Short mmCIF file of C-alpha atoms in Angstrom, two decimals:
data_model
loop_
_atom_site.label_atom_id
_atom_site.label_comp_id
_atom_site.label_asym_id
_atom_site.label_seq_id
_atom_site.Cartn_x
_atom_site.Cartn_y
_atom_site.Cartn_z
CA MET A 25 58.52 -65.86 19.27
CA ILE A 26 56.01 -67.37 20.62
CA THR A 27 57.47 -66.45 24.33
CA LEU A 28 57.91 -63.39 22.92
CA LEU A 29 54.81 -62.86 22.05
CA LEU A 30 53.07 -63.51 24.96
CA ALA A 31 56.05 -61.05 27.02
CA LEU A 32 55.38 -58.63 24.77
CA THR A 33 51.60 -58.92 25.12
CA MET A 34 52.16 -59.00 29.04
CA GLY A 35 53.99 -56.43 28.83
CA THR A 36 57.79 -56.90 29.54
CA GLY A 37 59.29 -55.53 32.74
CA GLN A 38 55.61 -55.67 34.23
CA PRO A 39 55.35 -57.67 37.33
CA ASP A 40 54.59 -61.41 36.41
CA PRO A 41 50.84 -61.84 35.55
CA LEU A 42 50.85 -65.51 37.22
CA LEU A 43 52.77 -64.22 40.61
CA GLY A 44 49.32 -65.32 42.49
CA VAL A 45 49.42 -68.34 41.40
CA ARG A 46 51.10 -70.56 43.57
CA ASP A 47 50.75 -73.86 42.58
CA PRO A 48 53.77 -75.22 39.81
CA GLN A 49 51.89 -77.77 38.13
CA LEU A 50 48.94 -74.79 37.68
CA ARG A 51 51.79 -72.35 36.69
CA THR A 52 53.20 -74.29 33.89
CA LEU A 53 49.44 -75.58 32.11
CA ALA A 54 48.04 -72.01 32.93
CA GLN A 55 51.43 -70.50 31.08
CA THR A 56 51.18 -73.11 27.89
CA GLU A 57 47.52 -71.52 27.63
CA LEU A 58 48.39 -68.20 27.91
CA ARG A 59 50.38 -68.61 24.90
CA ALA A 60 48.00 -70.47 22.83
CA ALA A 61 45.89 -67.53 23.46
CA VAL A 62 48.71 -65.39 22.36
CA GLN A 63 49.16 -67.12 19.24
CA LYS A 64 45.58 -66.99 18.34
CA GLY A 65 45.48 -63.06 18.55
CA LEU A 66 43.11 -63.28 22.33
CA PRO A 67 43.58 -61.42 25.05
CA THR A 68 45.75 -63.35 27.71
CA ALA A 69 43.61 -61.20 31.06
CA PRO A 70 40.44 -63.33 31.03
CA LEU A 71 42.43 -66.08 31.18
CA ILE A 72 44.96 -65.01 34.18
CA ALA A 73 41.83 -63.98 35.70
CA LYS A 74 39.77 -67.89 34.97
CA THR A 75 43.03 -69.07 36.44
CA LEU A 76 42.93 -67.07 39.71
CA GLU A 77 38.75 -67.95 40.07
CA GLY A 78 39.80 -71.75 39.89
CA GLN A 79 42.64 -71.54 42.13
CA LEU A 80 40.43 -69.13 44.46
CA LYS A 81 37.44 -71.93 44.44
CA GLN A 82 40.39 -74.85 44.76
CA ALA A 83 39.89 -76.60 41.10
CA PRO A 84 42.43 -78.98 40.54
CA ALA A 85 44.86 -77.63 37.98
CA PRO A 86 44.38 -79.97 35.68
CA ARG A 87 40.79 -78.99 35.55
CA ILE A 88 41.61 -75.02 35.69
CA ALA A 89 43.22 -76.27 32.71
CA MET A 90 40.46 -77.47 30.54
CA ALA A 91 38.65 -73.99 31.86
CA LEU A 92 40.93 -71.96 30.16
CA LYS A 93 41.21 -74.38 26.59
CA ALA A 94 37.01 -73.88 27.18
CA LEU A 95 37.22 -70.58 27.36
CA THR A 96 40.35 -69.98 24.83
CA ALA A 97 37.56 -71.99 22.64
CA ARG A 98 34.42 -69.99 23.53
CA MET A 99 36.47 -65.76 22.87
CA GLU A 100 37.64 -67.48 19.58
CA LEU A 101 34.34 -68.06 18.10
CA VAL A 102 33.55 -65.11 19.40
CA LYS A 103 36.14 -63.24 17.78
CA THR A 104 35.29 -65.00 14.69
CA LYS A 105 31.52 -64.35 14.79
CA LEU A 106 31.95 -60.68 15.75
CA GLY A 107 34.28 -59.98 13.56
CA SER A 108 36.82 -57.45 15.07
CA ALA A 109 36.28 -57.28 18.65
CA THR A 110 37.18 -55.46 22.05
CA GLU A 111 38.32 -57.44 25.38
CA PRO A 112 34.92 -56.67 27.13
CA GLU A 113 32.55 -58.04 24.07
CA LEU A 114 35.08 -61.04 24.29
CA VAL A 115 34.87 -61.60 27.85
CA ALA A 116 31.05 -61.24 27.79
CA GLY A 117 30.71 -62.61 24.19
CA ALA A 118 32.35 -65.97 26.09
CA ASP A 119 30.31 -66.24 29.27
CA ALA A 120 27.14 -65.77 26.99
CA LEU A 121 27.75 -68.82 25.07
CA ALA A 122 28.59 -70.24 28.70
CA ALA A 123 25.03 -69.70 29.83
CA GLY A 124 23.50 -70.96 26.19
CA VAL A 125 23.38 -68.19 24.33
CA SER A 126 23.91 -68.90 20.36
CA PRO A 127 27.10 -68.03 18.59
CA ASP A 128 24.78 -66.16 16.08
CA ALA A 129 22.89 -64.51 18.41
CA LEU A 130 26.39 -61.99 19.33
CA ALA A 131 26.52 -61.73 15.17
CA ALA A 132 22.89 -60.59 15.30
CA LEU A 133 23.92 -57.85 18.11
CA ARG A 134 27.01 -57.50 16.33
CA ARG A 135 24.77 -56.09 13.23
CA MET A 136 22.74 -53.93 14.99
CA TRP A 137 25.53 -52.06 16.42
CA PRO A 138 28.66 -51.85 14.22
CA GLU A 139 30.49 -49.56 15.36
CA ARG A 140 29.27 -49.95 19.13
CA SER A 141 30.59 -52.14 22.00
CA ILE A 142 28.06 -54.84 22.25
CA ALA A 143 28.85 -55.75 25.78
CA LEU A 144 26.49 -54.21 27.63
CA PRO A 145 24.01 -55.72 25.60
CA ILE A 146 24.99 -59.03 25.39
CA GLY A 147 25.73 -59.28 29.52
CA VAL A 148 22.15 -58.28 29.70
CA LEU A 149 21.31 -61.32 27.18
CA THR A 150 23.48 -63.34 29.33
CA GLU A 151 21.18 -62.16 32.57
CA LEU A 152 18.00 -63.06 30.71
CA VAL A 153 19.40 -66.40 29.98
CA THR A 154 20.76 -67.10 33.33
CA ARG A 155 16.62 -66.47 34.95
CA GLY A 156 15.12 -69.08 33.00
CA VAL A 157 14.58 -67.16 29.60
CA GLU A 158 15.10 -69.46 26.61
CA PRO A 159 17.95 -68.06 24.93
CA LYS A 160 15.93 -67.61 21.11
CA LEU A 161 13.06 -65.21 22.97
CA ALA A 162 15.52 -63.93 24.64
CA THR A 163 17.96 -62.82 22.00
CA ARG A 164 15.26 -62.12 19.75
CA GLU A 165 13.90 -59.77 22.52
CA VAL A 166 17.09 -57.54 22.95
CA ILE A 167 17.12 -57.16 19.40
CA ASN A 168 13.88 -56.19 18.81
CA LEU A 169 15.05 -53.65 21.95
CA LEU A 170 18.33 -52.80 20.26
CA ASN A 171 16.06 -51.95 16.98
CA ARG A 172 13.19 -49.75 18.77
CA ARG A 173 16.43 -47.69 19.86
CA ALA A 174 16.38 -48.76 23.57
CA THR A 175 19.19 -47.12 25.07
CA PRO A 176 21.84 -48.73 27.21
CA GLN A 177 20.35 -47.80 30.42
CA GLN A 178 17.10 -49.31 29.59
CA LEU A 179 18.35 -52.43 28.25
CA ILE A 180 20.46 -52.67 32.41
CA GLN A 181 17.13 -52.48 33.74
CA LEU A 182 15.51 -54.61 32.00
CA GLY A 183 17.99 -57.38 32.91
CA TYR A 184 18.06 -55.76 36.68
CA ASP A 185 13.87 -56.11 36.75
CA VAL A 186 13.73 -59.78 35.19
CA SER A 187 15.65 -60.95 37.35
CA ASN A 188 14.32 -59.46 40.62
CA ASP A 189 11.25 -60.83 39.35
CA VAL A 190 12.20 -64.27 38.96
CA ARG A 191 13.90 -63.96 42.44
CA ARG A 192 10.45 -63.41 43.64
CA GLY A 193 9.13 -66.18 42.33
CA GLN A 194 7.73 -64.84 39.17
CA GLY A 195 8.24 -67.48 36.08
CA ALA A 196 11.38 -66.56 33.61
CA HIS A 197 9.19 -65.97 30.61
CA ALA A 198 6.40 -63.81 32.02
CA ALA A 199 8.75 -61.60 33.83
CA LEU A 200 10.19 -60.80 30.74
CA ASP A 201 7.01 -60.33 28.59
CA VAL A 202 5.35 -57.98 31.76
CA ARG A 203 9.34 -55.77 31.21
CA VAL A 204 9.48 -55.75 27.54
CA ARG A 205 5.96 -54.48 27.31
CA GLY A 206 6.42 -51.61 29.63
CA LEU A 207 9.51 -50.33 28.36
CA MET A 208 8.18 -51.04 24.71
CA GLY A 209 5.39 -48.24 25.49
CA SER A 210 8.19 -45.35 26.00
CA LEU A 211 10.17 -46.51 22.71
CA LEU A 212 10.03 -45.44 19.22
CA PRO A 213 8.41 -47.10 16.21
CA ALA A 214 11.19 -49.97 14.68
CA PRO A 215 12.69 -48.02 11.86
CA ALA A 216 11.31 -48.29 8.37
CA GLY A 217 13.17 -50.66 6.13
CA SER A 218 15.36 -52.10 8.99
CA THR A 219 15.82 -55.76 9.89
CA ALA A 220 12.21 -55.69 12.21
CA ILE A 221 11.54 -58.91 13.89
CA PRO A 222 7.98 -59.67 14.31
CA ALA A 223 6.34 -58.55 17.84
CA ARG A 224 5.11 -61.09 19.98
CA PRO A 225 1.29 -62.09 19.72
CA MET B 9 46.98 1.90 23.97
CA ARG B 10 45.85 -1.84 23.41
CA ASP B 11 49.79 -1.85 21.12
CA GLU B 12 51.41 -1.01 24.24
CA VAL B 13 50.26 -4.04 25.93
CA MET B 14 51.02 -6.23 23.51
CA HIS B 15 54.29 -5.29 23.52
CA ASP B 16 54.73 -5.70 27.65
CA PRO B 17 56.09 -9.27 27.88
CA VAL B 18 54.30 -9.53 30.79
CA LEU B 19 50.70 -8.81 29.99
CA ARG B 20 51.09 -9.90 26.08
CA PRO B 21 50.98 -13.95 27.29
CA LEU B 22 48.00 -13.37 29.59
CA VAL B 23 46.01 -10.70 26.66
CA GLU B 24 46.32 -13.78 24.67
CA THR B 25 45.45 -16.32 27.03
CA ALA B 26 42.02 -14.07 27.45
CA ARG B 27 40.99 -13.77 24.14
CA GLN B 28 41.06 -18.03 24.27
CA LEU B 29 39.01 -18.53 27.03
CA PRO B 30 35.46 -19.74 26.11
CA ASP B 31 32.55 -17.42 25.93
CA ARG B 32 31.40 -18.22 29.96
CA ASN B 33 32.13 -14.56 31.09
CA PRO B 34 32.63 -12.66 28.37
CA ALA B 35 32.47 -10.01 31.14
CA LEU B 36 35.07 -10.94 33.01
CA VAL B 37 37.10 -11.70 30.47
CA ALA B 38 36.42 -7.96 28.81
CA ARG B 39 37.71 -6.40 32.35
CA ILE B 40 40.84 -8.37 32.33
CA LEU B 41 41.16 -6.98 29.01
CA ALA B 42 40.61 -3.46 29.98
CA ALA B 43 42.65 -3.42 33.05
CA THR B 44 45.91 -5.00 30.96
CA ALA B 45 44.88 -1.75 28.99
CA THR B 46 45.82 0.87 31.67
CA PRO B 47 48.61 3.65 31.23
CA VAL B 48 52.02 2.57 31.07
CA ARG B 49 53.37 5.68 33.16
CA ARG B 50 52.86 4.70 36.29
CA PRO B 51 55.08 4.08 39.95
CA TRP B 52 56.73 1.17 39.71
CA TRP B 53 54.13 -0.60 42.91
CA GLN B 54 51.41 0.66 40.75
CA ARG B 55 53.11 -1.27 37.41
CA TRP B 56 52.78 -3.90 38.54
CA THR B 57 49.44 -4.48 41.06
CA VAL B 58 47.46 -4.41 37.55
CA PRO B 59 49.46 -7.37 36.11
CA ALA B 60 49.11 -8.95 39.46
CA PHE B 61 45.59 -8.89 40.08
CA ALA B 62 45.18 -9.26 36.41
CA MET B 63 46.93 -12.64 36.64
CA ALA B 64 44.96 -13.38 39.67
CA THR B 65 41.61 -12.73 37.83
CA LEU B 66 42.50 -15.29 35.35
CA ALA B 67 43.73 -17.46 36.88
CA ALA B 68 40.86 -18.42 38.93
CA THR B 69 38.79 -17.31 35.76
CA ILE B 70 40.62 -20.60 34.10
CA MET B 71 39.78 -22.66 37.38
CA VAL B 72 35.91 -22.06 37.25
CA TRP B 73 36.38 -22.81 33.45
CA ARG B 74 38.15 -26.13 33.73
CA ARG B 75 35.77 -27.43 36.96
CA GLU B 76 32.71 -25.94 34.72
CA ALA B 77 34.27 -27.94 31.85
CA ALA B 78 35.04 -31.17 33.49
CA THR B 79 32.69 -33.80 33.75
CA PRO B 80 30.50 -34.08 36.63
CA MET B 81 30.18 -37.15 38.75
CA VAL B 82 27.39 -38.80 38.13
CA PRO B 83 25.44 -39.47 41.25
CA ALA B 84 25.48 -43.25 42.02
CA VAL B 85 21.88 -45.39 41.98
CA ALA B 86 23.67 -49.02 40.68
CA THR B 87 22.01 -51.59 43.40
CA SER B 88 21.64 -55.32 43.09
CA GLY B 89 18.22 -54.93 44.65
CA THR B 90 19.51 -56.64 47.69
CA ASP B 91 20.00 -55.51 51.21
CA SER B 92 23.70 -56.59 50.44
CA VAL B 93 24.85 -54.41 48.08
CA GLN B 94 24.04 -51.34 48.47
CA PRO B 95 24.09 -47.94 46.28
CA THR B 96 26.59 -44.98 47.23
CA ARG B 97 27.24 -41.50 46.93
CA VAL B 98 31.36 -42.04 47.10
CA ALA B 99 33.44 -41.12 45.39
CA PRO B 100 34.33 -43.30 42.22
CA ALA B 101 38.00 -44.68 42.84
CA SER B 102 38.66 -43.88 38.69
CA PRO B 103 37.83 -40.60 37.45
CA VAL B 104 34.17 -41.04 35.91
CA ALA B 105 34.51 -40.67 31.80
CA PRO B 106 31.30 -40.52 29.82
CA VAL B 107 31.72 -43.05 26.92
CA ALA B 108 29.20 -43.43 23.51
CA SER B 109 27.52 -46.75 23.90
CA GLY B 110 24.33 -47.05 21.92
CA ASP B 111 21.95 -44.38 21.59
CA GLY B 112 23.10 -43.14 24.87
CA VAL B 113 25.53 -41.85 26.69
CA LEU B 114 27.30 -43.82 29.87
CA PRO B 115 29.64 -43.32 32.70
CA ALA B 116 32.58 -45.36 32.72
CA THR B 117 32.06 -46.09 36.44
CA VAL B 118 29.55 -46.00 38.52
CA PRO B 119 30.32 -45.48 42.01
CA VAL B 120 28.68 -49.37 44.40
CA ARG B 121 29.30 -50.09 47.88
CA PHE B 122 29.51 -53.59 48.32
CA ALA B 123 28.34 -54.83 51.96
CA PHE B 124 28.51 -57.90 53.64
CA ASP B 125 27.76 -59.69 57.08
CA ALA B 126 30.54 -62.01 58.55
CA ALA B 127 30.92 -60.92 62.02
CA ALA B 128 33.34 -63.65 62.67
CA ALA B 129 35.55 -62.95 60.33
CA THR B 130 39.15 -61.98 60.28
CA THR B 131 39.22 -61.11 56.99
CA VAL B 132 37.18 -60.20 53.70
CA HIS B 133 37.90 -60.03 50.25
CA LEU B 134 35.36 -58.82 47.43
CA VAL B 135 36.64 -60.83 44.58
CA GLY B 136 34.88 -60.71 40.86
CA ASP B 137 35.42 -59.71 37.20
CA PHE B 138 36.06 -56.90 37.70
CA ASN B 139 38.99 -57.02 39.58
CA GLY B 140 40.23 -60.31 37.97
CA TRP B 141 39.00 -62.79 40.76
CA ASP B 142 42.63 -61.24 42.65
CA ALA B 143 41.29 -62.22 45.94
CA THR B 144 44.37 -59.66 47.15
CA ALA B 145 42.75 -56.10 45.57
CA THR B 146 40.14 -55.41 47.40
CA PRO B 147 40.20 -55.96 50.65
CA MET B 148 36.47 -55.10 53.06
CA GLN B 149 36.71 -53.15 55.89
CA ARG B 150 35.17 -54.06 59.36
CA ALA B 151 32.43 -51.42 59.55
CA GLY B 152 30.70 -52.26 62.90
CA ASP B 153 27.91 -55.10 63.69
CA GLY B 154 29.85 -57.32 61.96
CA ARG B 155 29.40 -55.92 58.67
CA TRP B 156 32.13 -55.27 56.09
CA VAL B 157 31.80 -53.02 53.34
CA SER B 158 33.56 -51.93 50.57
CA ASP B 159 33.68 -49.19 47.46
CA VAL B 160 34.72 -50.13 43.75
CA ALA B 161 33.73 -47.92 40.98
CA LEU B 162 32.20 -50.58 38.60
CA ALA B 163 31.42 -50.14 34.69
CA PRO B 164 27.19 -50.05 33.75
CA GLY B 165 26.11 -53.74 33.35
CA ARG B 166 26.38 -57.00 34.55
CA HIS B 167 28.87 -58.31 37.00
CA VAL B 168 29.85 -61.45 38.56
CA TYR B 169 31.60 -61.39 42.72
CA ALA B 170 31.62 -62.72 45.42
CA PHE B 171 32.93 -62.64 49.21
CA VAL B 172 36.33 -64.65 50.24
CA VAL B 173 36.58 -65.13 54.39
CA ASP B 174 39.61 -65.97 55.92
CA GLY B 175 41.37 -66.26 52.47
CA THR B 176 39.77 -69.13 51.76
CA GLN B 177 36.18 -69.40 52.50
CA TRP B 178 34.65 -68.45 49.33
CA LEU B 179 30.92 -67.22 49.57
CA THR B 180 28.10 -65.72 47.46
CA ASP B 181 25.82 -62.76 48.57
CA PRO B 182 23.14 -64.34 49.74
CA HIS B 183 20.52 -61.68 48.73
CA ALA B 184 21.69 -61.40 45.21
CA PRO B 185 20.40 -63.19 41.87
CA ARG B 186 23.06 -66.77 41.95
CA ALA B 187 25.39 -66.84 38.36
CA SER B 188 26.01 -70.65 37.39
CA ASP B 189 29.65 -71.93 37.14
CA ASP B 190 30.25 -75.05 34.71
CA ASP B 191 34.36 -74.63 34.65
CA PHE B 192 34.46 -75.24 38.95
CA GLY B 193 31.19 -75.26 39.80
CA GLN B 194 30.82 -73.00 42.29
CA GLY B 195 28.97 -70.20 41.20
CA GLY B 196 28.86 -66.33 42.27
CA SER B 197 26.53 -63.50 42.79
CA VAL B 198 25.01 -61.36 39.61
CA LEU B 199 25.33 -57.57 40.14
CA MET B 200 23.84 -54.87 37.88
CA VAL B 201 24.78 -52.05 37.69
CA ARG B 202 22.64 -49.20 36.95
CA VAL B 203 23.31 -45.81 35.61
CA PRO B 204 20.55 -42.88 36.31
#
């Protein structure tokens, strides 16, 4: 049954998704993890990509298998927190968790955008945390911006600017503070009755 | 006279199609309709001239209308803020279809040019989350002066990528922010793809 599900998910008649995996041991381990993902209702494409990434980085097969298990667990947690989630949301969410973003932060983003893809704001949040912004602060700022109707373009620009500021030597929190203040001036006030998060002093 | 036109098997579909056109150029549509409403008692060659002209005009109108209705290509402004990944205006590899996201509308993809300096390399491939880390999916082209380039269409947002030189060597972009990798210990580079 599981094999059938896996075949259906990966597309019967399609090329073997693990065709690029040369190591037989890795192929066997990866197939096991793909079956587990299908059983949990998770997409297999991110796991195939992770397998190829590990192979490219010449990681040993058992280590790649561990990475696949960890990715499956993260995607499962994201799915639980978001309710229904698209594949880009699952992948972005799993990356965010790996970077240190809390599962509850993802749920909060979903509440802000219940009917829209939150893959993009999750990506921006991940970028901020990766640059050194404390996860709680980064989450609060991104949610505040969404609450003030910041556009996706503005969110991307924020992540881009903070990232470059940090590369130029600025502290992550200082960079975020300056960029958010600059952005807030162009945004609408938080709508009345919204679950506004208090602005920083 | 209009009734005669509507009984003509050649002209009738023309007229019906013309009536379904959007109100882009009412004058032109009216001219087509007027052209089809000419007297039916004519020499055989004249009987075919008007429908042929009307058909050609209608076809041209439909082509213009469809071109106007198509989503325009969004000019790329996506940059990584580095010297290595550069903005470009090349056509995207896949059609650009707008998708609603947040309060704004984002293009599905934005054309981005990757460039990498590797004069001694025999082959360079671009890998990243956008091509499933497939080392064969996106070969880069030698562009002279030791530079390799590749044009790809990426969704707006955060992407992680790297370069694979000569099939085995994993190299990050020296000009881009780094992405950590707890799984395998070799991080990639980060690109925030922006939109206009």
